[in-house]
Amino acid sequence: MTIADLAALMLLLSMLIYVLLDGTDLGVGMLLLAFHQESQRKRMINTLLPVWDANETWLVLLAGGMFALFPQAYSQLFSTLCAPVFAMVLALFVRGLTLEYRAQADEAFRHWLDRLMCASSALAAFLQGWCAGVVFSAEPQRGLEIGFSLTPLLCGLGLVVIYLLLGCCWIRWRIGEDVEERASALAWLCWVLSLVLFLSVLLLNRDIWITAWQRWPGKIAAALIFLCWLSQLLMLWRGRATWQLAITLMLITAVFAGVACGFYPWLIPYQHDLHRSAASPTTQRFVLIGAAIVMPLTLLYHSWAFWVFRGKVR
């Protein structure tokens, strides 16, 4: 494994942790309007307030690390996707604004903030998936292209649905009986939709998964994906919210691993090889040493925050 491989692995890990953590928060934000009692909505928000802002650290680390470690790929990605990325960051800003000011708002304005929270969370989730779909659908002759082709659309919808599934699992785990029935019904719907969308994207991008299957980590990832889908079905049927959340997080991790195996060694398919696009070895060493210090400290902070605010929200 070269130093460029380690750099790419660090960025992939940052992206994965962001999706796992902030994806859950965005899922809860999108679910806010599905629950009509103010006491339920208040507790849903209270599960996010202690942890949501730290999740954005991983997004900053991802963007900054890409700029330092792979400047050519960074330049092409952000020059092509500048509009949707700006819209996503704006949506995340609005989501944070509604979270922080909801408790101080009067009842009438609080309802508007709830709608804004749901819309901004859905927009941020969709644009994250849509940008990933643009990268998936890059072609040898044309490269990255902004458009409304099927793969970006399905990726955007797929990420929205999987975030909703994470949100359902989260509120069942953190709140419990008061939201159990509706959250369980929504989780079933999200499970079916996420499976359909995943299979659709897989069929549209078979080359990625064929390449992944030719490598032993890709075979392991594919087996884990299959087992996670079946395990999710079992946990939904048996009503095990904690296990369902853990398995959904494992499923996302396995999908990330499979896609990474299928993409390797490309950062942008047919455009930027991670070895040829990497910054100088000195720059990579400096950034990786910094990441080796910052990432464990950030994970420790997350772990401490989850430990302090563990248990049901009443």
GROMACS .gro file of C-alpha atoms in nm:
model
  314
    1MET     CA    1   0.000   0.000   0.000
    2THR     CA    2   0.144   0.336  -0.106
    3ILE     CA    3   0.111   0.666   0.077
    4ALA     CA    4  -0.143   0.777  -0.186
    5ASP     CA    5  -0.354   0.472  -0.098
    6LEU     CA    6  -0.341   0.572   0.269
    7ALA     CA    7  -0.445   0.926   0.178
    8ALA     CA    8  -0.742   0.799  -0.023
    9LEU     CA    9  -0.837   0.563   0.261
   10MET     CA   10  -0.834   0.854   0.507
   11LEU     CA   11  -1.071   1.054   0.284
   12LEU     CA   12  -1.297   0.753   0.237
   13LEU     CA   13  -1.311   0.700   0.614
   14SER     CA   14  -1.397   1.068   0.669
   15MET     CA   15  -1.678   1.047   0.413
   16LEU     CA   16  -1.811   0.724   0.564
   17ILE     CA   17  -1.816   0.859   0.921
   18TYR     CA   18  -1.992   1.175   0.801
   19VAL     CA   19  -2.260   0.972   0.622
   20LEU     CA   20  -2.312   0.743   0.922
   21LEU     CA   21  -2.340   1.026   1.175
   22ASP     CA   22  -2.492   1.320   0.992
   23GLY     CA   23  -2.703   1.091   0.774
   24THR     CA   24  -2.888   0.986   1.090
   25ASP     CA   25  -2.942   1.351   1.186
   26LEU     CA   26  -3.070   1.439   0.840
   27GLY     CA   27  -3.304   1.139   0.852
   28VAL     CA   28  -3.454   1.259   1.182
   29GLY     CA   29  -3.492   1.609   1.036
   30MET     CA   30  -3.683   1.473   0.735
   31LEU     CA   31  -3.909   1.271   0.966
   32LEU     CA   32  -4.009   1.569   1.178
   33LEU     CA   33  -4.334   1.639   0.989
   34ALA     CA   34  -4.438   1.272   1.007
   35PHE     CA   35  -4.503   1.316   1.381
   36HIS     CA   36  -4.773   1.563   1.478
   37GLN     CA   37  -4.744   1.590   1.856
   38GLU     CA   38  -4.522   1.872   1.978
   39SER     CA   39  -4.386   1.651   2.258
   40GLN     CA   40  -4.266   1.397   2.000
   41ARG     CA   41  -4.103   1.659   1.780
   42LYS     CA   42  -3.936   1.822   2.078
   43ARG     CA   43  -3.780   1.493   2.186
   44MET     CA   44  -3.669   1.417   1.830
   45ILE     CA   45  -3.487   1.752   1.822
   46ASN     CA   46  -3.342   1.693   2.169
   47THR     CA   47  -3.179   1.370   2.050
   48LEU     CA   48  -2.984   1.575   1.790
   49LEU     CA   49  -2.888   1.893   1.975
   50PRO     CA   50  -2.592   1.750   2.172
   51VAL     CA   51  -2.426   1.584   1.871
   52TRP     CA   52  -2.527   1.735   1.536
   53ASP     CA   53  -2.268   2.014   1.508
   54ALA     CA   54  -1.967   1.788   1.569
   55ASN     CA   55  -2.075   1.569   1.275
   56GLU     CA   56  -1.992   1.849   1.031
   57THR     CA   57  -1.625   1.816   1.133
   58TRP     CA   58  -1.594   1.513   0.905
   59LEU     CA   59  -1.728   1.706   0.608
   60VAL     CA   60  -1.470   1.981   0.666
   61LEU     CA   61  -1.196   1.720   0.702
   62LEU     CA   62  -1.307   1.556   0.377
   63ALA     CA   63  -1.306   1.880   0.177
   64GLY     CA   64  -0.981   2.007   0.326
   65GLY     CA   65  -0.811   1.669   0.288
   66MET     CA   66  -0.916   1.641  -0.077
   67PHE     CA   67  -0.778   1.991  -0.147
   68ALA     CA   68  -0.443   1.910   0.016
   69LEU     CA   69  -0.398   1.549  -0.091
   70PHE     CA   70  -0.550   1.534  -0.440
   71PRO     CA   71  -0.564   1.893  -0.572
   72GLN     CA   72  -0.630   1.800  -0.938
   73ALA     CA   73  -0.932   1.585  -0.854
   74TYR     CA   74  -1.051   1.849  -0.607
   75SER     CA   75  -1.031   2.115  -0.876
   76GLN     CA   76  -1.239   1.916  -1.125
   77LEU     CA   77  -1.495   1.799  -0.870
   78PHE     CA   78  -1.565   2.139  -0.720
   79SER     CA   79  -1.553   2.328  -1.049
   80THR     CA   80  -1.809   2.087  -1.196
   81LEU     CA   81  -2.023   2.046  -0.885
   82CYS     CA   82  -1.986   2.394  -0.733
   83ALA     CA   83  -2.359   2.481  -0.763
   84PRO     CA   84  -2.500   2.164  -0.599
   85VAL     CA   85  -2.224   2.165  -0.334
   86PHE     CA   86  -2.301   2.529  -0.247
   87ALA     CA   87  -2.674   2.444  -0.229
   88MET     CA   88  -2.596   2.146  -0.002
   89VAL     CA   89  -2.383   2.359   0.235
   90LEU     CA   90  -2.657   2.623   0.244
   91ALA     CA   91  -2.916   2.355   0.325
   92LEU     CA   92  -2.694   2.225   0.609
   93PHE     CA   93  -2.662   2.583   0.741
   94VAL     CA   94  -3.041   2.627   0.737
   95ARG     CA   95  -3.084   2.289   0.909
   96GLY     CA   96  -2.848   2.401   1.187
   97LEU     CA   97  -3.029   2.734   1.220
   98THR     CA   98  -3.366   2.566   1.266
   99LEU     CA   99  -3.224   2.323   1.520
  100GLU     CA  100  -3.074   2.593   1.738
  101TYR     CA  101  -3.362   2.844   1.724
  102ARG     CA  102  -3.660   2.613   1.742
  103ALA     CA  103  -3.675   2.612   2.123
  104GLN     CA  104  -3.688   2.994   2.135
  105ALA     CA  105  -3.959   3.033   1.869
  106ASP     CA  106  -4.329   3.079   1.942
  107GLU     CA  107  -4.574   2.809   1.834
  108ALA     CA  108  -4.670   2.958   1.495
  109PHE     CA  109  -4.310   3.022   1.390
  110ARG     CA  110  -4.205   2.681   1.523
  111HIS     CA  111  -4.428   2.510   1.266
  112TRP     CA  112  -4.252   2.702   0.987
  113LEU     CA  113  -3.914   2.605   1.132
  114ASP     CA  114  -4.021   2.240   1.131
  115ARG     CA  115  -4.112   2.262   0.761
  116LEU     CA  116  -3.781   2.435   0.692
  117MET     CA  117  -3.596   2.165   0.885
  118CYS     CA  118  -3.763   1.889   0.683
  119ALA     CA  119  -3.702   2.062   0.347
  120SER     CA  120  -3.339   2.157   0.417
  121SER     CA  121  -3.255   1.806   0.547
  122ALA     CA  122  -3.413   1.645   0.240
  123LEU     CA  123  -3.233   1.884   0.003
  124ALA     CA  124  -2.894   1.824   0.166
  125ALA     CA  125  -2.943   1.445   0.157
  126PHE     CA  126  -3.060   1.443  -0.205
  127LEU     CA  127  -2.775   1.663  -0.326
  128GLN     CA  128  -2.515   1.445  -0.153
  129GLY     CA  129  -2.649   1.139  -0.332
  130TRP     CA  130  -2.692   1.326  -0.659
  131CYS     CA  131  -2.327   1.440  -0.655
  132ALA     CA  132  -2.218   1.081  -0.590
  133GLY     CA  133  -2.434   0.970  -0.883
  134VAL     CA  134  -2.266   1.223  -1.112
  135VAL     CA  135  -1.929   1.069  -1.022
  136PHE     CA  136  -2.066   0.715  -1.074
  137SER     CA  137  -2.194   0.800  -1.421
  138ALA     CA  138  -1.869   0.960  -1.547
  139GLU     CA  139  -1.773   0.829  -1.891
  140PRO     CA  140  -1.431   0.798  -2.063
  141GLN     CA  141  -1.501   1.055  -2.336
  142ARG     CA  142  -1.712   1.311  -2.150
  143GLY     CA  143  -1.595   1.280  -1.790
  144LEU     CA  144  -1.807   1.451  -1.523
  145GLU     CA  145  -2.123   1.609  -1.656
  146ILE     CA  146  -2.397   1.797  -1.475
  147GLY     CA  147  -2.731   1.667  -1.594
  148PHE     CA  148  -3.049   1.491  -1.501
  149SER     CA  149  -2.962   1.138  -1.604
  150LEU     CA  150  -3.111   0.842  -1.421
  151THR     CA  151  -2.812   0.738  -1.207
  152PRO     CA  152  -2.770   1.070  -1.018
  153LEU     CA  153  -3.146   1.093  -0.964
  154LEU     CA  154  -3.168   0.740  -0.824
  155CYS     CA  155  -2.858   0.792  -0.607
  156GLY     CA  156  -3.009   1.110  -0.465
  157LEU     CA  157  -3.340   0.939  -0.387
  158GLY     CA  158  -3.159   0.634  -0.253
  159LEU     CA  159  -2.956   0.837  -0.006
  160VAL     CA  160  -3.268   1.022   0.109
  161VAL     CA  161  -3.443   0.690   0.176
  162ILE     CA  162  -3.148   0.528   0.356
  163TYR     CA  163  -3.114   0.841   0.574
  164LEU     CA  164  -3.485   0.813   0.653
  165LEU     CA  165  -3.430   0.451   0.753
  166LEU     CA  166  -3.145   0.558   0.982
  167GLY     CA  167  -3.370   0.827   1.129
  168CYS     CA  168  -3.648   0.575   1.198
  169CYS     CA  169  -3.404   0.344   1.376
  170TRP     CA  170  -3.256   0.633   1.573
  171ILE     CA  171  -3.584   0.768   1.713
  172ARG     CA  172  -3.708   0.419   1.796
  173TRP     CA  173  -3.387   0.364   1.990
  174ARG     CA  174  -3.367   0.704   2.161
  175ILE     CA  175  -3.737   0.778   2.222
  176GLY     CA  176  -3.911   0.442   2.234
  177GLU     CA  177  -4.277   0.354   2.275
  178ASP     CA  178  -4.425   0.694   2.200
  179VAL     CA  179  -4.305   0.683   1.838
  180GLU     CA  180  -4.268   0.307   1.798
  181GLU     CA  181  -4.571   0.229   1.584
  182ARG     CA  182  -4.532   0.505   1.326
  183ALA     CA  183  -4.152   0.481   1.312
  184SER     CA  184  -4.174   0.103   1.260
  185ALA     CA  185  -4.422   0.144   0.971
  186LEU     CA  186  -4.202   0.409   0.810
  187ALA     CA  187  -3.896   0.186   0.856
  188TRP     CA  188  -4.066  -0.094   0.662
  189LEU     CA  189  -4.148   0.144   0.378
  190CYS     CA  190  -3.795   0.286   0.372
  191TRP     CA  191  -3.643  -0.064   0.374
  192VAL     CA  192  -3.840  -0.166   0.066
  193LEU     CA  193  -3.769   0.159  -0.119
  194SER     CA  194  -3.399   0.154  -0.033
  195LEU     CA  195  -3.364  -0.203  -0.158
  196VAL     CA  196  -3.541  -0.121  -0.486
  197LEU     CA  197  -3.328   0.189  -0.541
  198PHE     CA  198  -3.005   0.008  -0.450
  199LEU     CA  199  -3.076  -0.270  -0.700
  200SER     CA  200  -3.166  -0.012  -0.966
  201VAL     CA  201  -2.838   0.177  -0.920
  202LEU     CA  202  -2.648  -0.153  -0.912
  203LEU     CA  203  -2.797  -0.260  -1.247
  204LEU     CA  204  -2.724   0.079  -1.403
  205ASN     CA  205  -2.361   0.068  -1.285
  206ARG     CA  206  -2.275  -0.299  -1.320
  207ASP     CA  207  -1.914  -0.226  -1.418
  208ILE     CA  208  -1.832  -0.095  -1.071
  209TRP     CA  209  -1.963  -0.408  -0.902
  210ILE     CA  210  -1.813  -0.646  -1.158
  211THR     CA  211  -1.473  -0.489  -1.090
  212ALA     CA  212  -1.534  -0.510  -0.714
  213TRP     CA  213  -1.627  -0.879  -0.742
  214GLN     CA  214  -1.291  -0.954  -0.904
  215ARG     CA  215  -1.111  -0.846  -0.584
  216TRP     CA  216  -1.131  -1.034  -0.256
  217PRO     CA  217  -1.234  -0.727  -0.046
  218GLY     CA  218  -1.514  -0.670  -0.298
  219LYS     CA  219  -1.636  -1.029  -0.254
  220ILE     CA  220  -1.642  -0.980   0.124
  221ALA     CA  221  -1.829  -0.650   0.086
  222ALA     CA  222  -2.086  -0.807  -0.148
  223ALA     CA  223  -2.147  -1.093   0.095
  224LEU     CA  224  -2.188  -0.847   0.384
  225ILE     CA  225  -2.433  -0.638   0.182
  226PHE     CA  226  -2.647  -0.944   0.113
  227LEU     CA  227  -2.638  -1.053   0.479
  228CYS     CA  228  -2.720  -0.701   0.602
  229TRP     CA  229  -3.030  -0.677   0.381
  230LEU     CA  230  -3.156  -1.010   0.517
  231SER     CA  231  -3.068  -0.918   0.875
  232GLN     CA  232  -3.251  -0.588   0.842
  233LEU     CA  233  -3.562  -0.774   0.732
  234LEU     CA  234  -3.536  -1.003   1.035
  235MET     CA  235  -3.483  -0.715   1.278
  236LEU     CA  236  -3.778  -0.524   1.131
  237TRP     CA  237  -3.999  -0.827   1.174
  238ARG     CA  238  -3.882  -0.883   1.532
  239GLY     CA  239  -3.891  -0.512   1.622
  240ARG     CA  240  -3.528  -0.483   1.739
  241ALA     CA  241  -3.459  -0.110   1.692
  242THR     CA  242  -3.103  -0.110   1.829
  243TRP     CA  243  -2.993  -0.401   1.614
  244GLN     CA  244  -3.166  -0.254   1.312
  245LEU     CA  245  -2.973   0.071   1.353
  246ALA     CA  246  -2.644  -0.117   1.392
  247ILE     CA  247  -2.713  -0.335   1.085
  248THR     CA  248  -2.810  -0.033   0.874
  249LEU     CA  249  -2.480   0.132   0.967
  250MET     CA  250  -2.300  -0.191   0.873
  251LEU     CA  251  -2.487  -0.202   0.541
  252ILE     CA  252  -2.375   0.152   0.451
  253THR     CA  253  -2.017   0.062   0.547
  254ALA     CA  254  -2.027  -0.250   0.329
  255VAL     CA  255  -2.165  -0.052   0.032
  256PHE     CA  256  -1.886   0.205   0.074
  257ALA     CA  257  -1.628  -0.075   0.078
  258GLY     CA  258  -1.777  -0.237  -0.233
  259VAL     CA  259  -1.789   0.089  -0.427
  260ALA     CA  260  -1.430   0.170  -0.322
  261CYS     CA  261  -1.313  -0.170  -0.450
  262GLY     CA  262  -1.495  -0.110  -0.778
  263PHE     CA  263  -1.353   0.239  -0.823
  264TYR     CA  264  -0.991   0.166  -0.729
  265PRO     CA  265  -0.754   0.317  -0.841
  266TRP     CA  266  -0.977   0.598  -0.974
  267LEU     CA  267  -1.077   0.905  -0.778
  268ILE     CA  268  -1.290   1.021  -1.073
  269PRO     CA  269  -1.356   0.735  -1.319
  270TYR     CA  270  -1.145   0.757  -1.634
  271GLN     CA  271  -1.022   1.104  -1.536
  272HIS     CA  272  -0.804   1.103  -1.223
  273ASP     CA  273  -0.601   0.808  -1.098
  274LEU     CA  274  -0.531   0.848  -0.726
  275HIS     CA  275  -0.158   0.777  -0.772
  276ARG     CA  276  -0.106   1.026  -1.055
  277SER     CA  277  -0.332   1.292  -0.902
  278ALA     CA  278  -0.176   1.284  -0.556
  279ALA     CA  279   0.013   1.576  -0.407
  280SER     CA  280   0.382   1.547  -0.328
  281PRO     CA  281   0.485   1.278  -0.075
  282THR     CA  282   0.593   1.550   0.171
  283THR     CA  283   0.248   1.711   0.162
  284GLN     CA  284   0.078   1.373   0.199
  285ARG     CA  285   0.290   1.280   0.501
  286PHE     CA  286   0.221   1.615   0.669
  287VAL     CA  287  -0.157   1.589   0.617
  288LEU     CA  288  -0.172   1.224   0.719
  289ILE     CA  289   0.018   1.293   1.043
  290GLY     CA  290  -0.228   1.572   1.121
  291ALA     CA  291  -0.523   1.343   1.040
  292ALA     CA  292  -0.377   1.070   1.262
  293ILE     CA  293  -0.399   1.318   1.551
  294VAL     CA  294  -0.729   1.491   1.470
  295MET     CA  295  -0.943   1.191   1.369
  296PRO     CA  296  -0.898   0.986   1.692
  297LEU     CA  297  -0.958   1.298   1.905
  298THR     CA  298  -1.277   1.373   1.713
  299LEU     CA  299  -1.394   1.013   1.750
  300LEU     CA  300  -1.322   1.030   2.123
  301TYR     CA  301  -1.530   1.347   2.148
  302HIS     CA  302  -1.818   1.179   1.962
  303SER     CA  303  -1.796   0.875   2.188
  304TRP     CA  304  -1.792   1.091   2.500
  305ALA     CA  305  -2.093   1.294   2.380
  306PHE     CA  306  -2.294   0.979   2.303
  307TRP     CA  307  -2.200   0.836   2.643
  308VAL     CA  308  -2.301   1.149   2.834
  309PHE     CA  309  -2.637   1.175   2.654
  310ARG     CA  310  -2.708   0.802   2.642
  311GLY     CA  311  -3.047   0.654   2.724
  312LYS     CA  312  -3.402   0.741   2.632
  313VAL     CA  313  -3.502   1.104   2.578
  314ARG     CA  314  -3.806   1.180   2.795
   0.00000   0.00000   0.00000
